[in-house]
C-alpha cells in the first residue's frame, strides 16, 4: 500500500510561522544595515543583510549574524566538481563556463548550453520553463527550458552522468548519485562532520542545502586556494560573459579583477567571491547575503567597497535616481574601514537632476507672515 504525504507536512499551520529547533527564522537573526539610500541626507531605503569573510578554516570577519540560508546557484561550481574529471577533456572552454552559469538566456547562452548534449538528449533536461532574464525590444517568445538560467548547468550534469555511466533518470532528486557525490565535495571544504539542517528544492529543480553565510564563505575560500586543481576557475575567468551575462554583477566582477577573483550570484540575495590575495595565502572567500532577497544594485555597492579595500577596482552600478548610496563600515574588517572611506559610491559624472535642496527653515509656509 502506497503512503501519502499528509498536507500538514507540506503546509504550515500558522500564518505567523512556526519555530523549528536549530532553524532560526529571519526574525531571529541579527541582520545589520549594509547600505542605505539617502535623498538630501534623509535615508529612504535601508538594505539589511549579512557579510562573512573566511580564509582557509579561519573566520576573518562576520557582520549581520551567521545567517542560515540556502547556497542556491552560488554553489554551482561545487556541484560541477562532481564531474570535473569527466568534462575536462570532453568539453571546450565555453561549455565549461556555461556549466557553472546562471545565465541571462541570450542566444549565445542557449547555443552553448545546447552544444553540451546531442539533440536526442535534450528531452532529458528538467529545468523549469522560463524566459530570458534580460530581454530587449518586443518579446513574443514562449517559455523554454533552454532559457532557464540553469540550462547549461543541467546539460553539463546530464553529460557528466552519461560519462560516469550513471542513470540519468531522476538526476534532480536528492536520492540520486549526483547529490550524494555533491555532498562529498561540500564535506571536503567544510569537514566530514558537516550535516545540512535542511535540503530543499531549488528554483531550477536541483537540491539545495542549508548553510550559514560563514560556511558558504569558507567554501569560496577553498575555491580560491584550490583553483588549480581543475578547470572551473579558469573557465569562469576565460568566459565571464557566459557565467552571467550583460550587466550582471558576477560577470562584471570577474572581468574587473584580472583573473584574481571569481564571483557567482545566487538567488535571493547571494553573492560569493573567491579571491586570490597576497595577504590571504589560504584563499579568501567573501559572501554577501541581502536580507530581503535579490538586489544586485545594493550588492554591487557593497562588493565595490569590499573589493576596493583589497586593491581591486569595480565600477559603480548605474546611478540611483535622486538618491545616493552610503555603505556601513561593518561590511569590512576594522583595519580596512579608513580605506573604505576613500571609495565613493557615486561617480563624478553622476547628473544631479534634482539639484535644488532646501533646509526646512528656508521654505515659506503658506499663511505665514511675509
Short mmCIF file of C-alpha atoms in Angstrom, two decimals:
data_model
loop_
_atom_site.label_atom_id
_atom_site.label_comp_id
_atom_site.label_asym_id
_atom_site.label_seq_id
_atom_site.Cartn_x
_atom_site.Cartn_y
_atom_site.Cartn_z
CA UNK A 1 0.00 0.00 0.00
CA UNK A 2 1.48 3.37 -1.02
CA UNK A 3 1.93 6.09 1.55
CA UNK A 4 0.53 9.58 1.00
CA UNK A 5 2.07 12.75 2.39
CA UNK A 6 -0.17 14.44 4.91
CA UNK A 7 -0.86 18.05 3.91
CA UNK A 8 0.19 19.07 7.43
CA UNK A 9 3.72 18.03 6.48
CA UNK A 10 3.63 20.40 3.50
CA UNK A 11 1.62 23.44 4.59
CA UNK A 12 2.29 25.42 7.78
CA UNK A 13 -0.39 25.64 10.44
CA UNK A 14 0.23 29.23 11.46
CA UNK A 15 0.46 32.27 9.14
CA UNK A 16 2.85 33.85 11.66
CA UNK A 17 5.24 30.94 11.12
CA UNK A 18 6.41 28.12 13.32
CA UNK A 19 9.71 27.53 15.06
CA UNK A 20 11.90 24.50 14.49
CA UNK A 21 14.72 23.71 16.87
CA UNK A 22 18.06 24.77 15.40
CA UNK A 23 16.46 26.57 12.44
CA UNK A 24 16.41 30.33 13.10
CA UNK A 25 13.91 32.36 11.12
CA UNK A 26 14.62 35.73 9.52
CA UNK A 27 13.14 37.36 12.62
CA UNK A 28 15.63 35.62 14.89
CA UNK A 29 18.91 36.54 13.21
CA UNK A 30 20.90 39.72 13.70
CA UNK A 31 20.63 41.35 10.27
CA UNK A 32 22.57 44.59 10.04
CA UNK A 33 22.18 47.57 7.71
CA UNK A 34 24.71 47.22 4.89
CA UNK A 35 23.87 50.21 2.70
CA UNK A 36 21.26 52.95 2.73
CA UNK A 37 19.93 55.21 0.01
CA UNK A 38 19.56 58.85 1.03
CA UNK A 39 17.77 61.75 -0.62
CA UNK A 40 19.27 65.07 0.51
CA UNK A 41 20.65 63.38 3.61
CA UNK A 42 17.48 61.55 4.64
CA UNK A 43 17.60 57.76 4.45
CA UNK A 44 14.75 56.47 2.31
CA UNK A 45 15.76 52.84 1.87
CA UNK A 46 17.95 50.74 4.13
CA UNK A 47 19.20 47.40 2.85
CA UNK A 48 19.93 44.87 5.60
CA UNK A 49 21.95 41.72 5.28
CA UNK A 50 24.98 39.77 6.40
CA UNK A 51 28.60 39.55 5.27
CA UNK A 52 31.17 36.85 6.03
CA UNK A 53 34.93 36.74 5.30
CA UNK A 54 36.86 33.46 5.54
CA UNK A 55 40.42 32.39 4.82
CA UNK A 56 41.21 28.70 4.93
CA UNK A 57 39.34 27.43 8.01
CA UNK A 58 39.60 30.78 9.80
CA UNK A 59 36.86 33.36 10.07
CA UNK A 60 38.26 36.82 9.26
CA UNK A 61 35.12 38.90 9.71
CA UNK A 62 31.40 38.48 10.27
CA UNK A 63 28.75 41.19 10.17
CA UNK A 64 24.98 40.82 10.33
CA UNK A 65 24.91 37.44 12.05
CA UNK A 66 25.90 33.99 10.84
CA UNK A 67 22.65 33.60 8.94
CA UNK A 68 21.39 30.19 7.84
CA UNK A 69 20.29 30.22 4.21
CA UNK A 70 20.43 28.08 1.08
CA UNK A 71 23.50 28.24 -1.16
CA UNK A 72 21.32 28.24 -4.28
CA UNK A 73 23.14 28.84 -7.59
CA UNK A 74 26.16 30.21 -5.77
CA UNK A 75 27.16 26.56 -5.24
CA UNK A 76 27.16 25.56 -8.93
CA UNK A 77 30.97 25.48 -9.14
CA UNK A 78 30.94 22.87 -6.37
CA UNK A 79 28.17 20.82 -7.99
CA UNK A 80 30.19 20.61 -11.19
CA UNK A 81 33.28 19.42 -9.31
CA UNK A 82 31.48 16.05 -9.22
CA UNK A 83 32.14 15.84 -12.98
CA UNK A 84 35.37 17.84 -13.25
CA UNK A 85 37.42 14.88 -14.46
CA UNK A 86 34.84 13.63 -16.98
CA UNK A 87 34.22 17.06 -18.51
CA UNK A 88 37.88 18.11 -18.60
CA UNK A 89 38.68 16.54 -21.99
CA UNK A 90 35.17 16.31 -23.44
CA UNK A 91 34.15 19.99 -23.37
CA UNK A 92 35.62 23.22 -24.70
CA UNK A 93 36.17 26.33 -22.56
CA UNK A 94 32.82 27.89 -23.47
CA UNK A 95 30.97 24.72 -22.49
CA UNK A 96 32.92 24.58 -19.25
CA UNK A 97 31.92 28.16 -18.39
CA UNK A 98 28.23 27.60 -19.14
CA UNK A 99 28.27 24.54 -16.85
CA UNK A 100 28.55 26.79 -13.76
CA UNK A 101 26.41 29.61 -15.12
CA UNK A 102 23.23 31.35 -14.05
CA UNK A 103 22.99 32.97 -17.45
CA UNK A 104 20.66 35.57 -18.93
CA UNK A 105 19.23 33.21 -21.54
CA UNK A 106 20.66 35.07 -24.53
CA UNK A 107 21.06 33.39 -27.92
CA UNK A 108 24.73 32.72 -27.16
CA UNK A 109 23.93 31.18 -23.78
CA UNK A 110 21.31 28.87 -25.29
CA UNK A 111 23.59 27.86 -28.16
CA UNK A 112 26.47 26.90 -25.86
CA UNK A 113 24.19 25.08 -23.41
CA UNK A 114 22.60 23.05 -26.18
CA UNK A 115 26.00 22.09 -27.56
CA UNK A 116 26.71 20.02 -24.44
CA UNK A 117 24.15 17.41 -25.46
CA UNK A 118 23.08 15.74 -28.66
CA UNK A 119 19.67 16.83 -29.86
CA UNK A 120 18.11 13.49 -28.98
CA UNK A 121 19.21 14.05 -25.36
CA UNK A 122 17.55 17.44 -24.97
CA UNK A 123 14.32 15.92 -23.72
CA UNK A 124 16.12 14.62 -20.62
CA UNK A 125 16.73 18.11 -19.27
CA UNK A 126 14.45 19.04 -16.38
CA UNK A 127 14.93 22.78 -15.93
CA UNK A 128 11.63 24.63 -15.43
CA UNK A 129 10.19 26.50 -18.42
CA UNK A 130 11.41 30.10 -18.41
CA UNK A 131 12.04 33.27 -20.40
CA UNK A 132 15.39 35.08 -20.76
CA UNK A 133 16.38 37.14 -17.72
CA UNK A 134 17.39 40.12 -19.85
CA UNK A 135 15.27 40.86 -22.91
CA UNK A 136 15.43 43.65 -25.45
CA UNK A 137 12.62 45.03 -27.57
CA UNK A 138 9.22 43.44 -28.03
CA UNK A 139 9.19 39.84 -26.90
CA UNK A 140 6.98 37.19 -28.47
CA UNK A 141 8.88 34.18 -27.17
CA UNK A 142 7.36 31.23 -25.43
CA UNK A 143 8.91 29.88 -22.24
CA UNK A 144 11.51 27.19 -22.94
CA UNK A 145 13.73 25.04 -20.76
CA UNK A 146 16.83 26.37 -22.52
CA UNK A 147 16.03 29.94 -21.49
CA UNK A 148 16.21 28.92 -17.84
CA UNK A 149 19.35 30.38 -16.27
CA UNK A 150 20.50 26.88 -15.24
CA UNK A 151 20.16 25.15 -18.61
CA UNK A 152 23.92 24.92 -19.13
CA UNK A 153 24.37 23.58 -15.61
CA UNK A 154 21.74 20.87 -16.15
CA UNK A 155 23.12 19.97 -19.56
CA UNK A 156 26.61 19.55 -18.09
CA UNK A 157 25.26 17.36 -15.28
CA UNK A 158 23.46 15.16 -17.81
CA UNK A 159 26.61 14.88 -19.89
CA UNK A 160 28.63 14.05 -16.79
CA UNK A 161 26.17 11.37 -15.73
CA UNK A 162 26.44 9.71 -19.14
CA UNK A 163 30.24 9.76 -19.00
CA UNK A 164 30.19 8.27 -15.49
CA UNK A 165 27.69 5.61 -16.56
CA UNK A 166 25.04 6.83 -14.10
CA UNK A 167 21.33 6.53 -14.78
CA UNK A 168 20.11 9.98 -15.81
CA UNK A 169 16.53 9.38 -14.74
CA UNK A 170 15.86 11.30 -11.52
CA UNK A 171 19.12 13.26 -11.71
CA UNK A 172 17.45 16.21 -9.92
CA UNK A 173 16.46 14.17 -6.85
CA UNK A 174 18.37 14.17 -3.55
CA UNK A 175 18.38 10.37 -3.72
CA UNK A 176 20.42 10.40 -6.94
CA UNK A 177 24.16 9.79 -7.16
CA UNK A 178 24.68 13.41 -8.32
CA UNK A 179 23.57 14.84 -4.98
CA UNK A 180 25.33 12.13 -2.99
CA UNK A 181 28.64 12.99 -4.64
CA UNK A 182 27.99 16.73 -4.36
CA UNK A 183 27.67 16.33 -0.59
CA UNK A 184 31.06 14.64 -0.56
CA UNK A 185 32.50 17.68 -2.35
CA UNK A 186 30.97 20.00 0.26
CA UNK A 187 32.44 17.90 3.07
CA UNK A 188 35.89 18.31 1.54
CA UNK A 189 35.52 22.03 2.18
CA UNK A 190 33.59 22.03 5.47
CA UNK A 191 34.75 18.82 7.12
CA UNK A 192 33.33 15.33 7.39
CA UNK A 193 31.10 16.36 10.29
CA UNK A 194 29.07 18.78 8.14
CA UNK A 195 25.43 17.78 8.00
CA UNK A 196 22.82 20.10 6.47
CA UNK A 197 19.89 21.07 8.67
CA UNK A 198 17.62 21.24 5.65
CA UNK A 199 17.63 20.18 2.00
CA UNK A 200 15.16 21.91 -0.30
CA UNK A 201 14.29 22.04 -3.98
CA UNK A 202 16.00 24.96 -5.71
CA UNK A 203 14.31 27.09 -8.34
CA UNK A 204 15.95 25.05 -11.11
CA UNK A 205 14.78 21.76 -9.59
CA UNK A 206 18.09 20.57 -8.12
CA UNK A 207 18.51 20.04 -4.36
CA UNK A 208 19.96 22.98 -2.42
CA UNK A 209 21.47 22.69 1.04
CA UNK A 210 21.03 24.97 4.06
CA UNK A 211 24.37 26.52 5.05
CA UNK A 212 25.41 29.54 7.08
CA UNK A 213 26.98 32.52 5.34
CA UNK A 214 30.25 31.65 7.12
CA UNK A 215 30.13 28.11 5.74
CA UNK A 216 29.49 29.48 2.27
CA UNK A 217 32.42 31.89 2.65
CA UNK A 218 34.64 29.02 3.79
CA UNK A 219 33.71 27.09 0.63
CA UNK A 220 34.69 30.07 -1.51
CA UNK A 221 37.99 30.46 0.33
CA UNK A 222 38.72 26.86 -0.57
CA UNK A 223 37.70 27.50 -4.16
CA UNK A 224 40.36 30.23 -4.36
CA UNK A 225 43.02 28.16 -2.63
CA UNK A 226 42.39 25.07 -4.79
CA UNK A 227 41.77 26.95 -8.03
CA UNK A 228 44.43 24.95 -9.91
CA UNK A 229 43.00 21.53 -9.05
CA UNK A 230 40.59 21.61 -12.01
CA UNK A 231 39.35 23.82 -14.86
CA UNK A 232 36.45 25.55 -13.10
CA UNK A 233 38.24 28.74 -12.01
CA UNK A 234 39.95 29.20 -15.38
CA UNK A 235 36.74 28.66 -17.36
CA UNK A 236 34.99 31.44 -15.43
CA UNK A 237 37.96 33.77 -16.00
CA UNK A 238 38.11 32.97 -19.72
CA UNK A 239 34.39 33.42 -20.43
CA UNK A 240 32.81 35.60 -17.74
CA UNK A 241 30.00 36.70 -20.09
CA UNK A 242 28.77 33.11 -20.16
CA UNK A 243 28.71 32.88 -16.35
CA UNK A 244 26.06 35.61 -16.05
CA UNK A 245 25.77 37.98 -18.95
CA UNK A 246 25.15 41.59 -19.88
CA UNK A 247 25.43 43.93 -16.87
CA UNK A 248 25.38 41.06 -14.39
CA UNK A 249 27.30 41.64 -11.17
CA UNK A 250 29.24 38.36 -11.11
CA UNK A 251 30.30 38.77 -14.74
CA UNK A 252 31.42 42.36 -14.12
CA UNK A 253 33.41 41.41 -11.01
CA UNK A 254 35.27 38.67 -12.87
CA UNK A 255 36.05 40.98 -15.81
CA UNK A 256 37.31 43.73 -13.47
CA UNK A 257 39.78 41.76 -11.38
CA UNK A 258 42.35 40.38 -13.85
CA UNK A 259 41.86 36.71 -13.05
CA UNK A 260 42.30 37.12 -9.29
CA UNK A 261 38.60 36.98 -8.36
CA UNK A 262 35.74 34.73 -9.38
CA UNK A 263 32.21 35.68 -8.41
CA UNK A 264 28.90 33.88 -8.55
CA UNK A 265 25.44 35.18 -7.83
CA UNK A 266 22.85 33.06 -6.07
CA UNK A 267 19.11 33.60 -5.96
CA UNK A 268 17.51 35.62 -3.17
CA UNK A 269 20.34 37.98 -2.43
CA UNK A 270 23.58 35.97 -2.53
CA UNK A 271 26.98 36.84 -3.94
CA UNK A 272 30.02 34.65 -3.39
CA UNK A 273 33.56 35.76 -4.23
CA UNK A 274 36.70 33.65 -4.23
CA UNK A 275 39.73 35.94 -4.07
CA UNK A 276 43.45 35.44 -4.63
CA UNK A 277 45.28 37.96 -2.44
CA UNK A 278 48.83 38.00 -1.04
CA UNK A 279 47.58 38.71 2.49
CA UNK A 280 45.50 35.51 2.45
CA UNK A 281 47.60 32.56 1.21
CA UNK A 282 44.87 30.12 2.29
CA UNK A 283 42.46 31.81 -0.13
CA UNK A 284 39.87 34.45 0.72
CA UNK A 285 36.15 33.77 0.49
CA UNK A 286 33.59 36.54 0.96
CA UNK A 287 29.83 36.08 0.87
CA UNK A 288 27.18 38.81 0.86
CA UNK A 289 23.58 37.92 1.71
CA UNK A 290 20.84 40.55 1.28
CA UNK A 291 18.04 40.04 3.80
CA UNK A 292 15.10 40.84 1.54
CA UNK A 293 16.40 38.89 -1.46
CA UNK A 294 17.80 39.69 -4.87
CA UNK A 295 19.08 43.27 -5.04
CA UNK A 296 22.01 43.40 -7.47
CA UNK A 297 22.39 47.18 -7.23
CA UNK A 298 22.78 47.23 -3.44
CA UNK A 299 25.02 44.15 -3.59
CA UNK A 300 27.08 45.89 -6.26
CA UNK A 301 27.84 48.87 -3.99
CA UNK A 302 28.88 46.52 -1.19
CA UNK A 303 31.04 44.40 -3.50
CA UNK A 304 32.69 47.56 -4.88
CA UNK A 305 33.64 48.65 -1.37
CA UNK A 306 34.91 45.21 -0.33
CA UNK A 307 36.96 44.69 -3.49
CA UNK A 308 38.21 48.28 -3.31
CA UNK A 309 39.82 47.85 0.10
CA UNK A 310 41.60 44.75 -1.27
CA UNK A 311 43.04 46.69 -4.19
CA UNK A 312 40.57 45.81 -6.95
CA UNK A 313 38.60 48.35 -8.95
CA UNK A 314 34.93 47.62 -9.66
CA UNK A 315 32.85 50.36 -11.25
CA UNK A 316 29.74 51.70 -9.58
CA UNK A 317 26.41 50.34 -10.76
CA UNK A 318 24.14 52.58 -12.79
CA UNK A 319 23.34 55.64 -10.66
CA UNK A 320 20.35 55.90 -8.40
CA UNK A 321 17.67 58.43 -9.28
CA UNK A 322 17.80 61.43 -6.93
CA UNK A 323 19.43 59.30 -4.23
CA UNK A 324 22.96 58.42 -3.19
CA UNK A 325 24.14 55.14 -1.66
CA UNK A 326 26.12 55.05 1.60
CA UNK A 327 27.95 51.99 2.90
CA UNK A 328 28.01 50.84 6.52
CA UNK A 329 31.62 50.45 7.78
CA UNK A 330 30.90 46.97 9.15
CA UNK A 331 30.96 45.37 5.72
CA UNK A 332 34.77 45.20 6.03
CA UNK A 333 37.11 44.28 8.90
CA UNK A 334 38.14 47.20 11.12
CA UNK A 335 41.60 47.51 9.57
CA UNK A 336 40.04 48.38 6.20
CA UNK A 337 37.49 50.97 7.36
CA UNK A 338 39.62 54.04 6.60
CA UNK A 339 40.36 52.71 3.12
CA UNK A 340 36.66 52.07 2.60
CA UNK A 341 36.01 55.72 3.40
CA UNK A 342 38.02 56.72 0.29
CA UNK A 343 35.85 54.73 -2.14
CA UNK A 344 32.92 56.88 -3.34
CA UNK A 345 29.62 55.24 -4.09
CA UNK A 346 28.78 57.81 -6.76
CA UNK A 347 30.53 58.98 -9.92
CA UNK A 348 31.91 62.41 -10.71
CA UNK A 349 29.82 62.49 -13.88
CA UNK A 350 26.68 61.49 -11.99
CA UNK A 351 24.00 64.02 -13.10
CA UNK A 352 22.33 65.62 -10.14
CA UNK A 353 18.91 66.02 -11.77
CA UNK A 354 17.30 67.18 -8.55
CA UNK A 355 19.83 69.87 -7.76
CA UNK A 356 17.69 72.22 -5.70
CA UNK A 357 17.96 71.47 -1.99
CA UNK A 358 16.34 73.43 0.79
CA UNK A 359 16.52 73.30 4.53
CA UNK A 360 13.14 73.06 6.18
CA UNK A 361 13.50 76.57 7.62
CA UNK A 362 14.11 78.05 4.18
CA UNK A 363 10.70 77.14 2.82
CA UNK A 364 7.93 79.73 3.05
CA UNK A 365 4.88 78.15 4.67
CA UNK A 366 1.56 79.29 3.23
CA UNK A 367 -0.21 81.68 5.58
CA UNK A 368 2.92 82.75 7.43
CA UNK A 369 3.90 86.40 7.70
CA UNK A 370 5.96 87.75 4.81
#
